[in-house]
Short mmCIF file of C-alpha atoms in Angstrom, two decimals:
data_model
loop_
_atom_site.label_atom_id
_atom_site.label_comp_id
_atom_site.label_asym_id
_atom_site.label_seq_id
_atom_site.Cartn_x
_atom_site.Cartn_y
_atom_site.Cartn_z
CA ALA T 1092 1.72 9.75 -15.97
CA GLN T 1093 0.63 6.20 -14.10
CA LYS T 1094 -3.24 6.35 -12.45
CA VAL T 1095 -5.43 3.23 -10.90
CA THR T 1096 -8.83 3.54 -10.81
CA GLN T 1097 -11.36 1.84 -8.90
CA ALA T 1098 -14.58 2.61 -9.68
CA GLN T 1099 -16.78 1.02 -7.04
CA THR T 1100 -15.97 2.60 -3.94
CA GLU T 1101 -18.22 0.05 -2.14
CA ILE T 1102 -19.61 -3.20 -2.33
CA SER T 1103 -22.10 -5.24 -0.22
CA VAL T 1104 -23.27 -8.71 -1.06
CA VAL T 1105 -24.57 -11.42 1.14
CA GLU T 1106 -22.41 -14.50 2.34
CA LYS T 1107 -21.64 -17.02 -0.40
CA GLU T 1108 -22.74 -14.87 -2.68
CA ASP T 1109 -19.63 -14.34 -5.54
CA VAL T 1110 -18.61 -10.51 -6.26
CA THR T 1111 -15.68 -8.82 -8.19
CA LEU T 1112 -13.88 -6.23 -7.84
CA ASP T 1113 -12.96 -4.12 -10.63
CA CYS T 1114 -9.28 -2.03 -11.41
CA VAL T 1115 -8.00 -0.26 -14.29
CA TYR T 1116 -4.52 0.81 -14.63
CA GLU T 1117 -3.05 3.89 -17.03
CA THR T 1118 0.71 3.57 -17.64
CA ARG T 1119 2.99 4.74 -20.64
CA ASP T 1120 5.91 1.91 -19.18
CA THR T 1121 5.89 -1.17 -20.76
CA THR T 1122 7.13 -2.95 -17.74
CA TYR T 1123 4.80 -2.98 -15.24
CA TYR T 1124 3.79 -4.36 -12.10
CA LEU T 1125 -0.02 -4.69 -9.93
CA PHE T 1126 -0.72 -5.80 -6.84
CA TRP T 1127 -4.32 -6.25 -4.59
CA TYR T 1128 -4.12 -5.89 -0.89
CA LYS T 1129 -6.28 -6.38 1.70
CA GLN T 1130 -7.47 -4.10 4.34
CA PRO T 1131 -9.15 -6.07 7.15
CA PRO T 1132 -10.77 -3.49 10.02
CA SER T 1133 -7.85 -3.92 11.68
CA GLY T 1134 -6.13 -1.77 9.94
CA GLU T 1135 -3.33 -3.82 7.94
CA LEU T 1136 -2.01 -3.58 4.79
CA VAL T 1137 -1.81 -7.09 3.55
CA PHE T 1138 -0.22 -8.49 0.34
CA LEU T 1139 -2.43 -10.40 -1.43
CA ILE T 1140 -1.12 -10.95 -5.55
CA ARG T 1141 1.25 -9.41 -7.36
CA ARG T 1142 1.41 -9.59 -11.52
CA ASN T 1143 3.93 -8.99 -14.31
CA SER T 1144 3.08 -6.97 -17.06
CA PHE T 1145 4.42 -9.47 -19.35
CA ASP T 1146 2.43 -12.34 -17.70
CA GLU T 1147 -0.90 -12.52 -18.41
CA GLN T 1148 -1.74 -16.25 -17.56
CA ASN T 1149 -4.97 -15.99 -14.48
CA GLU T 1150 -4.22 -16.73 -11.44
CA ILE T 1151 -6.51 -18.95 -8.73
CA SER T 1152 -5.38 -19.31 -4.80
CA GLY T 1153 -8.82 -20.71 -2.82
CA ARG T 1154 -11.84 -18.71 -3.27
CA TYR T 1155 -9.79 -15.75 -4.75
CA SER T 1156 -9.12 -15.21 -8.56
CA TRP T 1157 -7.33 -13.07 -10.75
CA ASN T 1158 -8.04 -11.89 -13.96
CA PHE T 1159 -4.97 -9.56 -15.91
CA GLN T 1160 -6.51 -8.22 -19.29
CA LYS T 1161 -3.87 -5.91 -21.09
CA SER T 1162 -6.10 -5.29 -24.13
CA THR T 1163 -8.68 -3.66 -21.46
CA SER T 1164 -5.66 -2.43 -18.98
CA SER T 1165 -7.73 -4.67 -15.95
CA PHE T 1166 -6.87 -6.16 -13.04
CA ASN T 1167 -9.90 -7.84 -11.95
CA PHE T 1168 -10.41 -9.30 -8.50
CA THR T 1169 -13.24 -12.16 -7.86
CA ILE T 1170 -14.13 -13.44 -4.30
CA THR T 1171 -16.00 -16.74 -4.98
CA ALA T 1172 -18.29 -18.15 -2.29
CA SER T 1173 -17.71 -14.93 0.22
CA GLN T 1174 -17.55 -15.29 3.30
CA VAL T 1175 -17.91 -12.65 6.31
CA VAL T 1176 -13.83 -12.37 6.93
CA ASP T 1177 -13.83 -11.45 3.30
CA SER T 1178 -15.12 -7.85 4.38
CA ALA T 1179 -12.07 -5.28 4.25
CA VAL T 1180 -11.37 -2.49 1.87
CA TYR T 1181 -9.10 -3.78 -1.28
CA PHE T 1182 -6.45 -1.80 -3.12
CA CYS T 1183 -5.32 -2.18 -6.23
CA ALA T 1184 -1.90 -0.86 -6.94
CA LEU T 1185 0.57 -0.02 -9.76
CA SER T 1186 4.21 -0.04 -9.93
CA GLY T 1187 6.99 0.29 -12.63
CA PRO T 1188 10.79 0.45 -12.62
CA ASN T 1189 10.72 4.26 -14.22
CA GLN T 1190 8.69 5.20 -11.10
CA GLY T 1191 11.18 4.12 -8.74
CA GLY T 1192 9.56 1.26 -7.17
CA LYS T 1193 6.93 3.97 -5.66
CA LEU T 1194 3.31 2.16 -5.59
CA ILE T 1195 0.20 4.02 -7.16
CA PHE T 1196 -3.16 3.09 -4.87
CA GLY T 1197 -5.94 3.44 -6.29
CA GLN T 1198 -9.19 4.76 -4.34
CA GLY T 1199 -9.56 0.93 -2.87
CA THR T 1200 -13.12 -0.88 -2.63
CA GLU T 1201 -14.59 -1.26 0.76
CA LEU T 1202 -16.28 -4.64 0.93
CA SER T 1203 -19.11 -5.81 3.39
CA VAL T 1204 -20.02 -9.45 3.42
CA LYS T 1205 -23.12 -9.57 5.18
CA PRO T 1206 -24.05 -13.21 7.41
CA ASP F 827 7.96 -12.70 14.32
CA THR F 828 7.05 -9.79 12.81
CA ALA F 829 8.08 -8.92 9.71
CA VAL F 830 7.87 -5.29 9.46
CA SER F 831 6.79 -3.26 12.63
CA GLN F 832 6.42 0.11 14.27
CA THR F 833 6.29 1.91 17.16
CA PRO F 834 3.69 3.56 17.92
CA LYS F 835 0.56 2.05 16.67
CA TYR F 836 -1.04 5.16 18.13
CA LEU F 837 0.03 8.90 18.76
CA VAL F 838 -2.15 11.47 20.20
CA THR F 839 -0.35 15.10 20.47
CA GLN F 840 -0.73 18.47 19.98
CA MET F 841 -0.33 20.80 17.10
CA GLY F 842 2.96 22.54 17.15
CA ASN F 843 4.37 19.37 18.84
CA ASP F 844 7.20 17.09 17.15
CA LYS F 845 6.80 13.50 17.43
CA SER F 846 8.75 10.54 16.23
CA ILE F 847 7.87 7.22 14.20
CA LYS F 848 9.74 3.95 14.27
CA CYS F 849 10.02 1.66 11.52
CA GLU F 850 11.93 -1.96 11.32
CA GLN F 851 12.11 -4.72 9.11
CA ASN F 852 13.60 -8.04 9.78
CA LEU F 853 13.49 -9.51 6.15
CA GLY F 854 16.92 -8.67 5.42
CA HIS F 855 15.32 -6.26 2.46
CA ASP F 856 17.08 -3.39 1.34
CA THR F 857 14.49 -0.62 0.53
CA MET F 858 12.09 0.97 2.74
CA TYR F 859 9.11 2.79 2.45
CA TRP F 860 6.75 5.73 4.02
CA TYR F 861 3.18 6.00 2.83
CA LYS F 862 0.53 8.17 4.14
CA GLN F 863 -3.26 7.12 4.04
CA ASP F 864 -5.91 10.49 4.72
CA SER F 865 -9.07 10.25 5.98
CA LYS F 866 -10.45 8.35 2.90
CA LYS F 867 -8.28 5.83 2.84
CA PHE F 868 -6.36 6.76 0.26
CA LEU F 869 -2.83 5.66 0.10
CA LYS F 870 0.19 7.90 -1.41
CA ILE F 871 4.36 7.11 -1.15
CA MET F 872 6.21 9.86 0.76
CA PHE F 873 9.78 8.58 0.41
CA SER F 874 12.01 5.60 0.03
CA TYR F 875 15.25 4.72 1.43
CA ASN F 876 17.53 1.77 -0.61
CA ASN F 877 20.84 1.18 2.00
CA LYS F 878 20.27 4.21 3.83
CA GLU F 879 20.39 6.15 0.39
CA LEU F 880 16.74 8.28 -0.18
CA ILE F 881 15.93 7.50 -3.45
CA ILE F 882 12.07 8.88 -3.26
CA ASN F 883 11.28 11.93 -2.08
CA GLU F 884 7.51 13.07 -3.67
CA THR F 885 5.96 16.64 -2.43
CA VAL F 886 6.17 16.35 1.19
CA PRO F 887 6.68 19.22 3.65
CA ASN F 888 9.97 19.61 4.69
CA ARG F 889 8.49 19.37 8.64
CA PHE F 890 8.77 15.66 7.27
CA SER F 891 12.24 13.73 7.89
CA PRO F 892 13.04 10.52 7.06
CA LYS F 893 16.08 8.78 9.17
CA SER F 894 17.96 5.74 8.24
CA PRO F 895 20.26 4.84 10.09
CA ASP F 896 20.83 1.21 9.19
CA LYS F 897 18.89 -0.35 5.93
CA ALA F 898 16.93 -2.48 8.47
CA HIS F 899 15.14 0.58 10.45
CA LEU F 900 13.79 3.98 8.53
CA ASN F 901 12.47 6.56 11.08
CA LEU F 902 9.66 9.33 10.58
CA HIS F 903 10.07 12.68 12.58
CA ILE F 904 7.47 15.02 11.78
CA ASN F 905 8.44 18.84 13.08
CA SER F 906 5.52 21.40 14.35
CA LEU F 907 2.40 18.96 13.89
CA GLU F 908 -0.49 20.32 12.03
CA LEU F 909 -4.23 19.28 12.29
CA GLY F 910 -4.02 18.30 8.74
CA ASP F 911 -0.74 15.62 9.20
CA SER F 912 -3.34 13.54 11.00
CA ALA F 913 -3.56 9.69 9.36
CA VAL F 914 -2.47 6.38 9.33
CA TYR F 915 1.41 6.75 8.13
CA PHE F 916 2.59 2.92 7.12
CA CYS F 917 5.86 1.89 6.58
CA ALA F 918 7.20 -1.11 4.21
CA SER F 919 9.56 -3.02 3.06
CA ALA F 920 11.11 -4.64 -0.29
CA GLY F 921 13.96 -6.87 -1.66
CA VAL F 922 17.57 -5.44 -3.38
CA ARG F 923 15.43 -4.53 -5.94
CA PRO F 924 13.55 -1.27 -5.22
CA ARG F 925 12.48 -0.97 -8.66
CA THR F 926 10.58 -4.24 -9.01
CA ASP F 927 10.36 -6.28 -5.48
CA THR F 928 6.74 -6.43 -4.04
CA GLN F 929 6.09 -4.01 -1.12
CA TYR F 930 5.44 -5.53 2.75
CA PHE F 931 3.80 -2.81 5.10
CA GLY F 932 3.70 -2.66 8.95
CA PRO F 933 0.51 -2.42 10.81
CA GLY F 934 0.27 1.40 10.52
CA THR F 935 0.77 4.22 13.38
CA ARG F 936 -2.73 6.50 13.45
CA LEU F 937 -1.50 9.89 14.03
CA THR F 938 -4.25 12.37 15.68
CA VAL F 939 -3.01 16.08 16.06
CA LEU F 940 -5.42 17.77 18.60
#
């Protein structure tokens, strides 16, 4: 069965701190896809990044970076120099061709960045 | 232009009523989805349509019926609403490869059943 675990329910940091959101996944598929979505207080779900199982390269986009490690089945998300606007719920998700494309979401991590 | 749109954004109704939520995408995608987010923010797939054909139907009460008049629209009709149906419903769409393409979400519809 496929499963995504985000063990951190809530994280609170002060602006400019670095913060890492953990994501651990389980799947028996050899081909799969990992995603991060952001849900700000306004409620919409915003796509941040996608990683394919055959591409373990880490990714950096501005203050955001992602560390994909198949050996530990993890896909962690780091925000460097956090800002108040980063306050949101962040979801890690998993899908695969054998699952009909449906996204399996983790429980979400609520990040609060205080000024 | 909004890529994936939903109407209404908020829906408040009485138990036992029937209601519909509409979703439209202008991305030219072939696949659309409905997800439900409960009060604890947990997100779960409900349905998926590819080119107007149902391809995912999770364990959802048959009071919920999706309808796809064309590949740009996927509506969700709910009969005999119950208190437990209160949630945020998200529509999403993905490209021509339903099993592999990235899904983009609409703004959500917050349904409150009184």
